[in-house]
XYZ file of N, CA, C and O in Angstrom:
820
model
N 0.838 -1.262 -0.153
C -0.013 0.056 -0.207
C 0.997 1.254 0.083
O 1.778 1.206 0.683
N 0.728 2.286 -0.837
C 1.437 3.346 -0.764
C 1.316 4.458 0.165
O 0.330 3.950 0.953
N 2.185 5.444 0.323
C 1.781 6.134 1.384
C 0.641 7.206 1.262
O 0.007 7.330 2.453
N 0.414 7.422 -0.139
C -0.858 8.192 -0.119
C -2.028 7.445 -0.027
O -2.935 8.115 0.696
N -2.275 6.208 -0.320
C -3.341 5.160 -0.052
C -3.718 5.415 1.577
O -4.733 5.201 1.949
N -2.287 5.019 2.208
C -2.390 4.827 3.647
C -3.157 5.859 4.477
O -3.652 6.313 5.306
N -2.653 7.418 3.686
C -3.004 8.951 4.136
C -4.338 8.784 4.360
O -5.130 9.032 4.938
N -4.840 8.545 2.634
C -6.407 8.559 2.763
C -7.210 7.610 3.591
O -8.314 8.314 4.082
N -7.140 6.415 3.487
C -7.925 5.583 4.321
C -7.944 5.694 5.772
O -8.927 5.207 6.436
N -6.754 5.603 6.309
C -6.679 5.905 7.726
C -7.599 6.680 8.472
O -7.401 7.770 8.148
N -8.207 6.111 9.381
C -9.205 6.849 10.245
C -8.164 8.014 10.997
O -8.749 8.941 11.584
N -7.201 7.506 11.580
C -6.218 8.010 12.583
C -5.513 8.855 11.754
O -4.945 8.356 10.755
N -5.602 10.322 12.174
C -4.642 11.197 11.242
C -3.162 10.529 11.074
O -2.829 10.496 12.094
N -2.715 10.626 10.008
C -1.372 10.149 9.409
C -0.316 10.741 10.173
O 0.519 10.018 10.611
N -0.642 12.183 10.461
C 0.814 12.650 11.101
C 0.920 13.010 12.660
O 1.591 13.410 13.048
N -0.211 12.358 13.168
C -0.520 12.873 14.493
C 0.839 12.322 15.343
O 1.076 12.740 16.350
N 0.990 10.850 15.298
C 2.116 10.555 15.954
C 3.493 11.116 15.917
O 4.292 11.447 16.946
N 3.818 11.772 14.581
C 5.259 12.442 14.223
C 4.963 13.820 14.989
O 5.902 14.224 15.393
N 3.972 14.305 14.861
C 3.752 15.696 15.367
C 3.606 15.678 16.771
O 4.585 16.543 17.519
N 3.269 14.367 17.462
C 3.403 14.517 19.327
C 4.937 14.591 19.507
O 5.093 14.605 20.782
N 5.550 13.920 18.508
C 7.342 13.885 18.975
C 8.107 15.160 18.573
O 9.208 14.922 19.021
N 7.364 16.169 18.335
C 8.253 17.418 18.020
C 7.524 18.500 18.903
O 6.518 18.583 19.045
N 8.641 19.495 19.294
C 8.309 20.313 20.226
C 7.494 21.187 19.525
O 7.458 21.377 18.116
N 6.573 22.201 19.814
C 5.794 22.952 19.409
C 6.436 24.188 18.519
O 6.162 24.557 17.485
N 7.344 24.561 19.189
C 8.068 25.488 18.455
C 8.742 25.069 17.503
O 8.800 26.001 16.236
N 9.092 23.815 16.869
C 9.824 23.602 15.716
C 8.565 23.283 14.788
O 8.805 23.589 13.619
N 7.497 22.809 15.281
C 6.177 22.622 14.382
C 5.895 23.953 13.698
O 5.645 23.858 12.483
N 5.791 25.115 14.631
C 5.415 26.440 14.206
C 6.427 26.916 13.285
O 6.053 27.585 12.224
N 7.986 26.670 13.223
C 8.757 27.191 12.419
C 8.695 26.435 10.958
O 8.841 27.185 10.275
N 8.359 25.172 11.355
C 8.470 24.126 9.912
C 7.057 24.712 9.111
O 7.386 24.973 7.929
N 6.044 25.007 9.718
C 4.694 25.463 9.151
C 4.958 27.015 8.378
O 4.983 27.178 7.197
N 5.913 27.788 9.197
C 5.957 28.992 8.820
C 6.757 29.142 7.424
O 6.684 29.588 6.560
N 7.793 28.491 7.729
C 8.877 28.029 6.503
C 8.034 27.554 5.244
O 8.407 27.934 4.182
N 7.352 26.649 5.626
C 6.667 26.003 4.460
C 5.529 26.874 3.643
O 5.512 26.930 2.428
N 4.747 27.811 4.439
C 4.265 28.861 4.270
C 4.990 29.982 3.166
O 4.558 30.401 2.116
N 6.088 30.171 3.766
C 6.733 31.455 3.161
C 7.157 30.766 1.787
O 7.270 31.499 0.773
N 7.612 29.354 1.624
C 8.334 28.805 0.558
C 7.134 29.062 -0.591
O 7.349 29.059 -1.621
N 5.883 28.352 0.021
C 4.869 28.417 -0.846
C 4.569 29.818 -1.584
O 4.200 29.823 -2.709
N 4.584 30.766 -0.915
C 4.072 32.102 -1.260
C 5.481 32.239 -2.621
O 5.051 32.990 -3.499
N 6.504 32.202 -2.236
C 7.621 32.546 -3.122
C 7.490 31.615 -4.472
O 7.705 32.400 -5.664
N 7.290 30.242 -4.354
C 7.059 29.542 -5.406
C 5.943 29.766 -5.990
O 5.529 29.114 -7.335
N 4.761 30.475 -5.481
C 3.678 31.001 -6.456
C 2.464 29.705 -5.827
O 1.345 29.853 -6.764
N 2.980 28.955 -5.415
C 2.046 27.948 -4.918
C 0.521 28.697 -3.920
O -0.443 28.364 -4.166
N 0.674 29.571 -3.193
C -0.149 30.570 -2.805
C 0.166 31.907 -3.340
O 1.088 32.604 -3.427
N -1.001 32.741 -3.875
C -1.232 33.904 -4.297
C -0.386 34.868 -3.159
O -1.230 35.328 -2.092
N 0.332 35.619 -3.523
C 1.045 36.617 -2.997
C 0.158 37.970 -2.915
O 0.343 38.455 -1.473
N -0.720 38.135 -3.921
C -1.915 39.220 -3.886
C -2.449 39.282 -2.482
O -3.201 40.243 -2.305
N -3.003 38.090 -2.082
C -3.988 38.125 -0.951
C -3.178 38.182 0.486
O -2.629 37.114 1.156
N -2.592 39.479 0.843
C -2.226 39.734 1.779
C -2.771 39.107 3.364
O -2.075 39.166 4.160
N -3.931 39.444 3.310
C -4.721 38.810 4.716
C -4.530 37.410 4.944
O -4.471 37.221 6.170
N -4.300 36.696 3.759
C -3.626 35.150 4.165
C -2.612 35.149 5.031
O -2.814 34.230 5.795
N -1.644 35.799 4.912
C -0.663 35.509 5.893
C -1.307 36.243 7.248
O -0.336 35.108 7.982
N -1.674 36.938 7.646
C -2.320 37.027 8.873
C -3.013 36.026 9.222
O -3.038 35.508 10.497
N -3.925 35.443 8.648
C -4.391 34.498 8.840
C -3.603 32.916 9.271
O -3.910 32.366 10.196
N -2.683 32.702 8.210
C -1.634 31.683 8.627
C -1.179 31.753 10.126
O -0.761 30.661 10.821
N -0.495 33.012 10.316
C -0.185 33.370 11.628
C -0.719 33.221 12.661
O -0.785 32.467 13.680
N -2.200 33.726 12.505
C -3.032 33.290 14.099
C -3.135 32.001 13.809
O -3.648 31.524 14.945
N -3.234 31.079 12.886
C -4.010 29.643 12.843
C -2.828 28.988 13.496
O -3.033 28.309 14.530
N -1.630 29.199 13.298
C -0.514 28.558 13.628
C -0.171 28.921 15.079
O 0.023 28.273 16.183
N -0.380 30.193 15.800
C -0.224 30.759 17.032
C -1.312 30.097 17.746
O -1.489 29.945 19.261
N -2.544 29.409 17.471
C -3.605 28.889 18.296
C -3.203 27.625 18.604
O -3.762 26.645 18.884
N -2.077 26.617 17.963
C -1.786 25.565 18.205
C -1.473 25.348 19.894
O -0.934 26.101 20.459
N -1.912 24.245 20.243
C -1.844 23.736 21.655
C -0.370 23.325 22.121
O 0.319 23.138 21.327
N -0.468 23.532 23.345
C 1.017 22.926 23.874
C 1.258 21.471 23.569
O 2.171 21.155 23.446
N 0.186 20.654 23.324
C 0.505 19.232 22.852
C 0.710 19.052 21.001
O 0.659 17.888 20.635
N 0.522 20.213 20.461
C 0.593 20.273 19.013
C -0.986 20.154 18.489
O -1.048 20.002 17.294
N -2.007 20.063 19.332
C -3.228 19.990 18.829
C -3.804 21.377 18.131
O -3.661 22.345 18.541
N -4.583 21.072 16.885
C -4.716 22.202 16.204
C -6.352 22.099 15.836
O -6.528 21.165 14.944
N -7.190 22.760 16.357
C -8.339 22.525 16.071
C -9.300 23.988 15.916
O -10.325 23.752 16.756
N -8.958 24.982 15.659
C -9.533 26.110 16.037
C -10.629 26.529 15.071
O -10.695 25.948 13.740
N -11.874 27.215 15.525
C -12.915 27.495 14.510
C -12.396 28.493 13.952
O -11.651 29.416 13.885
N -13.180 28.745 12.299
C -12.885 29.733 11.768
C -13.192 31.159 12.304
O -12.326 31.912 11.870
N -14.241 31.078 13.173
C -14.581 32.481 13.695
C -13.289 32.744 14.640
O -13.099 34.012 14.383
N -12.794 31.875 15.401
C -11.566 32.182 16.236
C -10.481 32.621 15.442
O -9.797 33.619 15.689
N -10.239 31.805 14.290
C -8.817 32.326 13.517
C -9.331 33.972 12.978
O -8.340 34.513 12.814
N -10.384 34.219 12.517
C -10.924 35.336 11.724
C -10.914 36.195 13.038
O -10.481 37.693 12.757
N -11.066 36.057 14.402
C -11.174 37.022 15.245
C -9.687 37.452 15.647
O -9.367 38.571 16.037
N -8.821 36.336 15.580
C -7.256 36.590 16.277
C -6.707 37.372 14.775
O -5.755 38.262 15.308
N -6.793 36.945 13.680
C -6.350 37.779 12.336
C -7.067 39.059 11.850
O -6.342 39.560 11.196
N -7.913 39.194 12.754
C -8.763 40.389 12.460
C -9.179 40.393 10.938
O -9.022 41.657 9.934
N -9.703 39.454 10.375
C -10.155 39.226 8.889
C -11.521 38.572 9.011
O -12.135 38.173 10.080
N -12.162 38.370 8.105
C -13.720 38.073 8.102
C -13.602 36.324 7.942
O -12.462 35.454 7.570
N -14.561 35.674 8.262
C -14.421 34.204 8.452
C -14.381 33.624 6.859
O -14.064 32.593 6.491
N -14.955 34.181 5.852
C -14.726 34.005 4.496
C -13.157 34.122 3.906
O -12.876 33.003 3.486
N -12.411 34.937 4.365
C -11.099 35.232 4.055
C -10.448 33.657 4.837
O -9.525 33.232 4.121
N -10.844 33.593 5.924
C -10.244 32.571 6.576
C -10.567 31.287 5.778
O -9.704 30.171 5.835
N -11.800 30.758 5.615
C -12.182 29.654 4.622
C -11.182 29.363 3.535
O -10.965 28.421 3.037
N -11.506 30.750 2.986
C -10.614 30.517 1.298
C -8.995 30.168 1.794
O -8.475 29.400 0.931
N -8.278 30.964 2.702
C -7.105 31.002 2.845
C -6.685 29.482 3.318
O -5.763 28.719 3.066
N -7.488 28.899 4.398
C -7.351 27.495 4.719
C -7.856 26.505 3.695
O -6.688 25.448 3.703
N -8.784 26.848 3.024
C -8.726 25.781 1.637
C -7.625 25.703 0.873
O -7.251 24.690 0.160
N -7.195 27.034 0.375
C -5.759 26.745 -0.447
C -4.734 26.313 0.492
O -4.034 25.537 -0.272
N -4.707 26.176 1.731
C -3.678 25.625 2.448
C -3.524 24.251 2.477
O -2.676 23.540 1.916
N -4.896 23.863 2.323
C -4.985 22.327 2.123
C -4.848 21.776 0.978
O -4.072 20.907 0.560
N -5.399 22.609 -0.174
C -5.067 22.206 -1.330
C -3.521 21.901 -1.968
O -3.286 21.141 -2.556
N -2.447 22.778 -1.280
C -1.211 22.751 -1.839
C -0.435 21.686 -0.822
O 0.777 21.545 -0.802
N -1.276 21.185 0.173
C -0.831 20.130 1.078
C 0.094 20.626 1.900
O 1.118 19.586 2.503
N 0.081 21.831 2.548
C 0.824 22.330 3.842
C 0.138 21.888 5.140
O 0.764 21.869 6.166
N -1.458 21.499 5.090
C -1.764 21.097 6.323
C -2.859 19.770 5.834
O -2.949 19.457 4.569
N -3.132 19.273 7.008
C -3.923 17.762 6.889
C -5.223 18.297 7.474
O -5.265 18.645 8.516
N -6.639 17.990 6.853
C -7.696 18.334 7.721
C -8.474 17.233 7.849
O -8.973 16.573 6.898
N -8.880 16.789 8.903
C -9.760 15.781 9.201
C -11.079 16.301 9.925
O -11.064 16.873 10.932
N -12.137 16.079 9.531
C -13.266 16.453 9.976
C -13.635 15.973 11.480
O -13.329 14.672 11.721
N -14.173 16.728 12.693
C -14.642 16.072 13.901
C -16.004 15.967 14.236
O -16.776 16.760 13.763
N -16.348 14.679 14.672
C -17.998 14.633 14.550
C -18.225 14.593 16.086
O -17.369 14.060 17.029
N -19.517 14.747 16.521
C -20.168 14.179 17.431
C -21.582 13.714 17.414
O -21.907 14.174 16.549
N -21.917 13.151 18.214
C -23.393 12.336 18.093
C -24.169 13.366 18.880
O -24.295 13.840 19.990
N -25.221 13.895 18.052
C -26.393 14.616 18.459
C -27.555 13.988 18.921
O -28.198 13.132 18.010
N -27.929 13.793 20.165
C -29.097 12.848 20.703
C -30.183 13.228 20.093
O -31.130 12.655 19.736
N -30.669 14.863 19.934
C -31.954 15.064 19.462
C -31.829 14.837 17.855
O -33.056 14.631 17.510
N -30.949 15.035 17.118
C -31.012 14.584 15.530
C -30.825 13.204 15.555
O -31.283 12.525 14.241
N -30.181 12.360 16.383
C -30.347 11.092 16.367
C -29.119 10.471 15.310
O -29.329 9.513 14.487
N -27.905 11.405 15.023
C -26.950 11.030 14.184
C -25.959 11.919 14.399
O -25.841 12.897 15.325
N -25.026 11.581 13.779
C -23.502 12.190 14.103
C -23.551 13.748 13.384
O -24.053 13.726 11.904
N -23.020 14.855 14.029
C -23.020 15.975 13.087
C -21.600 16.354 13.257
O -20.684 16.025 14.259
N -21.161 17.092 12.314
C -19.740 17.845 12.374
C -19.665 18.966 13.357
O -20.676 20.199 13.239
N -18.768 19.205 14.040
C -18.395 20.012 15.004
C -17.368 21.177 14.710
O -17.515 22.016 14.510
N -16.108 20.562 13.916
C -15.029 21.489 13.594
C -14.122 20.315 12.921
O -14.341 19.646 12.394
N -13.166 21.242 12.563
C -12.061 20.404 11.868
C -10.831 20.084 12.881
O -10.549 21.070 13.724
N -10.189 18.999 13.039
C -8.698 19.109 13.418
C -7.714 19.024 12.178
O -7.864 18.509 11.100
N -6.423 20.087 12.489
C -5.400 20.120 11.649
C -4.331 19.806 11.986
O -3.686 19.732 13.143
N -3.673 19.258 10.900
C -2.280 18.742 11.115
C -1.067 19.778 10.143
O -1.395 19.564 9.026
N -0.367 19.912 10.530
C 1.008 20.360 9.421
C 1.994 19.359 8.942
O 2.125 18.281 9.767
N 2.370 19.418 7.647
C 3.037 18.323 7.244
C 4.467 18.685 7.423
O 5.041 19.806 7.946
N 5.214 17.698 7.515
C 6.753 17.692 7.976
C 7.685 17.469 7.118
O 8.904 18.082 6.995
N 7.496 16.961 6.004
C 8.353 16.840 4.574
C 7.685 16.724 3.512
O 6.254 16.680 3.459
N 8.109 16.461 2.517
C 8.021 16.509 0.963
C 6.847 15.390 0.715
O 5.977 15.300 0.254
N 7.549 13.996 1.587
C 6.789 12.736 1.100
C 5.043 12.991 1.971
O 4.116 12.790 1.251
N 4.963 13.528 2.988
C 3.850 13.758 3.423
C 2.833 14.947 3.004
O 1.585 14.889 2.814
N 3.907 15.993 2.313
C 2.987 17.158 1.824
C 2.510 16.110 0.053
O 0.949 16.679 0.026
N 2.983 15.408 -0.317
C 2.419 14.963 -1.528
C 0.995 13.833 -0.983
O 0.092 13.865 -1.700
N 1.288 13.425 0.130
C -0.043 12.555 0.369
C -0.707 13.471 0.890
O -2.229 13.085 0.870
N -0.513 14.438 1.402
C -1.733 15.468 1.776
C -2.567 16.179 0.727
O -3.687 16.354 0.891
N -1.765 16.072 -0.301
C -2.522 16.795 -1.575
C -3.452 15.824 -2.056
O -4.772 16.178 -2.304
N -3.337 14.348 -1.913
C -4.063 13.606 -2.133
C -5.426 13.148 -0.971
O -6.421 13.218 -1.602
N -4.849 13.300 -0.203
C -6.019 13.275 0.922
C -6.771 14.563 0.691
O -8.194 14.182 1.077
N -6.398 15.646 0.406
C -7.263 16.843 0.296
C -8.434 16.640 -0.999
O -9.650 16.859 -0.881
N -7.979 16.209 -2.131
C -8.621 15.980 -2.977
C -9.618 14.945 -2.906
O -10.755 15.009 -3.350
N -9.156 13.952 -2.216
C -10.198 12.945 -1.866
C -11.258 13.240 -0.804
O -12.694 13.030 -1.307
N -10.866 14.253 -0.015
C -12.133 14.845 0.960
C -12.966 15.675 0.253
O -14.074 15.431 0.501
N -12.425 16.516 -0.503
C -13.291 17.411 -1.356
C -14.358 16.669 -2.217
O -15.300 16.997 -2.423
N -13.756 15.587 -2.886
C -14.419 14.738 -3.678
C -15.534 14.211 -3.124
O -16.747 14.171 -3.506
N -15.387 13.479 -1.917
C -16.531 12.862 -0.965
C -17.241 13.945 -0.444
O -18.455 13.227 -0.514
N -17.204 15.146 -0.006
C -17.878 16.120 0.621
C -18.567 16.660 -0.728
O -20.132 16.737 -0.287
N -18.429 16.625 -1.781
C -18.772 17.252 -2.881
C -20.094 16.331 -3.548
O -21.190 16.218 -3.873
N -19.729 14.815 -3.350
C -20.639 13.404 -3.779
C -21.879 13.615 -2.533
O -22.904 13.493 -3.361
N -21.358 13.779 -1.247
C -22.510 13.964 -0.251
C -23.671 15.412 -0.524
O -24.303 15.134 -0.155
N -22.897 16.309 -0.757
C -23.669 17.413 -1.271
C -24.908 16.937 -2.274
O -26.088 17.372 -2.271
N -24.105 16.627 -3.437
C -24.895 16.044 -4.381
C -26.075 15.288 -4.371
O -27.054 15.312 -4.667
N -25.697 14.266 -3.338
C -26.780 13.204 -2.911
C -27.767 13.668 -2.074
O -29.030 13.514 -2.372
N -27.271 14.460 -1.028
C -28.579 15.514 -0.299
C -29.245 16.271 -1.121
O -30.520 16.337 -1.205
N -28.678 16.868 -2.367
C -29.410 17.890 -3.101
C -30.262 17.000 -4.204
O -31.648 17.344 -4.103
N -29.968 16.218 -4.432
C -31.054 14.903 -5.145
C -31.856 14.527 -4.679
O -32.910 14.523 -5.053
N -31.547 14.151 -3.019
C -32.929 13.689 -2.215
C -33.878 14.830 -2.157
O -34.980 14.395 -2.002
N -33.420 16.114 -1.972
C -34.578 17.123 -1.764
C -35.251 17.403 -3.123
O -36.253 17.601 -2.642
N -34.697 17.298 -4.283
C -35.330 17.254 -5.066
C -36.413 16.451 -5.615
O -37.453 16.514 -5.933
N -36.046 15.108 -5.211
C -36.593 13.889 -5.386
C -38.167 13.960 -4.466
O -39.381 14.009 -4.712
N -37.806 14.652 -3.233
C -38.684 14.706 -2.249
C -39.671 15.770 -2.475
O -40.822 15.973 -2.390
N -39.182 17.111 -3.122
C -40.031 18.161 -3.484
C -40.764 18.068 -4.612
O -42.076 18.143 -4.767
N -40.236 16.863 -5.446
C -41.068 16.416 -6.730
C -42.394 15.672 -6.466
O -43.582 15.880 -6.736
N -42.135 14.505 -5.309
C -43.157 13.631 -5.125
C -44.309 14.754 -4.328
O -45.502 14.376 -4.349
N -44.021 15.602 -3.315
C -44.402 16.565 -2.865
C -45.675 17.299 -3.512
O -46.612 17.430 -3.213
N -45.274 17.833 -4.715
C -46.122 18.827 -5.445
C -46.515 17.822 -6.722
O -47.150 18.819 -7.596
N -46.633 16.518 -6.632
C -47.376 16.104 -7.586
C -48.989 15.863 -7.534
O -48.992 15.950 -6.222
N -49.517 16.042 -8.539
C -51.116 16.272 -8.409
C -51.361 15.003 -8.175
O -50.980 13.897 -8.274
N -52.546 14.867 -7.376
C -53.492 13.730 -6.979
C -53.705 12.900 -7.953
O -54.124 13.364 -9.067
N -53.724 11.533 -7.801
C -53.813 10.505 -8.889
C -55.198 9.988 -8.756
O -55.957 10.612 -7.752
N -55.541 9.291 -9.844
C -57.215 8.943 -9.473
C -57.289 8.187 -8.310
O -58.403 7.865 -7.827
N -56.210 7.390 -8.043
C -56.501 6.452 -7.066
C -56.465 6.992 -5.574
O -57.055 6.666 -4.507
N -55.834 8.256 -5.387
C -55.763 8.663 -4.062
C -56.851 9.894 -4.220
O -56.643 10.747 -3.091
N -57.637 10.305 -5.180
C -58.379 11.413 -5.146
C -59.884 10.994 -4.744
O -60.269 10.239 -5.589
N -60.272 11.228 -3.854
C -61.592 10.628 -3.445
C -62.702 11.238 -4.340
O -64.027 10.346 -4.364
N -62.549 12.275 -5.128
C -63.546 12.761 -5.893
C -63.460 12.136 -7.242
O -64.468 12.021 -8.093
N -62.437 11.171 -7.498
C -62.354 10.319 -8.873
C -62.004 9.021 -8.437
O -60.965 8.452 -9.277
N -62.491 8.426 -7.509
C -61.794 6.997 -7.073
C -62.317 6.208 -8.235
O -63.459 5.914 -8.224
N -61.427 5.288 -8.937
C -61.715 4.605 -9.815
C -62.293 3.250 -9.235
O -62.829 2.131 -10.158
N -62.039 2.936 -7.957
C -62.346 1.696 -7.054
C -63.559 1.700 -6.513
O -64.423 0.926 -5.783
N -64.651 3.009 -6.374
C -65.524 3.286 -6.076
C -66.722 2.484 -6.851
O -66.983 2.423 -8.035
N -67.828 2.139 -6.366
C -68.699 1.544 -6.812
C -69.497 2.364 -7.476
O -70.011 3.292 -6.746
N -69.845 2.122 -8.738
C -70.733 2.987 -9.756
C -72.028 2.678 -9.391
O -72.755 1.950 -9.041
N -72.545 4.215 -9.175
C -74.256 3.962 -8.812
C -75.163 3.723 -10.130
O -74.470 4.307 -11.275
N -75.940 2.791 -9.910
C -77.058 2.145 -11.268
C -77.976 3.072 -11.045
O -78.477 3.354 -10.050
N -78.248 3.763 -12.191
C -79.308 4.547 -12.497
C -80.395 3.789 -13.229
O -79.742 3.148 -14.258
N -81.392 3.833 -12.766
C -82.700 3.232 -13.567
C -83.394 4.229 -14.313
O -83.871 5.197 -14.056
N -83.518 3.793 -15.583
C -84.209 4.668 -16.381
C -85.771 3.913 -16.580
O -85.912 3.007 -17.136
N -86.641 4.780 -15.960
C -87.930 4.347 -15.913
C -88.771 4.959 -17.118
O -88.593 6.550 -16.794
N -89.399 4.476 -17.761
C -90.109 5.323 -18.852
C -91.417 5.840 -18.169
O -91.866 5.353 -17.210
N -91.780 7.096 -19.027
C -92.829 7.528 -18.193
C -94.146 6.997 -18.988
O -94.205 6.929 -20.051
N -95.061 6.646 -18.083
C -96.167 5.838 -18.462
C -97.211 6.124 -17.372
O -96.963 6.674 -16.176
N -98.749 5.608 -17.696
C -99.544 5.919 -16.801
C -99.521 4.530 -15.818
O -98.589 3.842 -15.481
N -100.382 4.648 -14.722
C -100.211 4.063 -13.596
C -100.638 2.413 -14.048
O -99.798 1.504 -13.819
N -101.615 2.374 -14.971
C -101.702 1.086 -15.331
C -100.671 0.576 -16.439
O -100.424 -0.704 -16.066
N -100.139 1.466 -17.152
C -98.949 0.792 -17.953
C -97.645 0.502 -17.108
O -97.339 -0.465 -17.491
N -97.825 1.123 -16.062
C -96.649 0.533 -14.973
C -96.774 -0.458 -14.307
O -95.684 -1.173 -14.447
N -97.910 -0.656 -14.028
C -98.133 -2.145 -13.513
C -97.870 -3.213 -14.303
O -97.320 -4.115 -14.000
N -98.310 -2.852 -15.542
C -98.279 -3.995 -16.730
C -97.073 -4.360 -17.029
O -96.364 -5.492 -17.120
N -96.053 -3.065 -16.978
C -94.579 -3.180 -17.280
C -93.681 -3.754 -16.182
O -93.069 -4.590 -16.565
N -94.032 -3.671 -15.097
C -93.245 -4.467 -13.959
C -93.681 -5.899 -13.676
O -92.934 -6.658 -13.422
N -95.023 -6.276 -13.968
C -95.216 -7.665 -14.103
C -94.525 -8.660 -15.244
O -94.135 -9.258 -15.297
N -94.331 -7.625 -16.358
C -93.725 -8.181 -17.313
C -92.104 -8.440 -17.236
O -91.358 -9.343 -17.380
N -91.642 -7.464 -16.394
C -90.158 -7.384 -15.997
C -89.842 -8.464 -15.003
O -89.097 -9.228 -14.820
N -90.976 -8.864 -14.408
C -90.688 -9.830 -13.055
C -91.193 -11.171 -13.642
O -91.106 -12.274 -12.721
N -91.778 -11.552 -14.803
C -92.352 -12.616 -14.994
C -91.033 -13.855 -15.512
O -90.162 -13.011 -16.023
N -91.032 -14.767 -15.229
C -90.039 -15.841 -15.739
C -89.969 -15.953 -16.887
O -91.061 -15.723 -17.609
N -88.520 -16.147 -17.581
C -88.218 -16.143 -19.030
C -88.594 -17.529 -19.473
O -88.725 -18.491 -18.979
């Protein structure tokens, strides 16, 4: 199994163990160096000056154990930018393989299912991990896109059936299984003619 496939398939973040063995000062230095190199190489657009503030705020929020799971709102507050800017910057960072993003979930008893709470971030330590992170990012984005499409299709189908007109089988006004009333066509005649007609109708063949 290749490094990339292990990186994508493993439920445990692939970099976690190596990150824990490094002091946070070294991890922060590696991250800042990688970001600066990406800007110089053109992997990250230099015209987005606010992104540098986002990346600095992001890495400064690393915990003493190397844990990184700040919310976009927290990064935006610390970098004095908008959450939209943070979202774009972090997506770009993941796309070029400088971080690994893992969705964090918790069970919501009211909804009866797992719900996404935040992201856990890991920084890459070498070129091999960066190549694997790029593959993992593409796989994660593709998976999320397929889930969004499936959810959208389900909503469309649900709305379609909701707005369908009533059919003959469920429309009480035109129920095809309802017994049709038999109309008796009684001819107009006198009293004695009527008696004679009834006697003829009731006589055996």
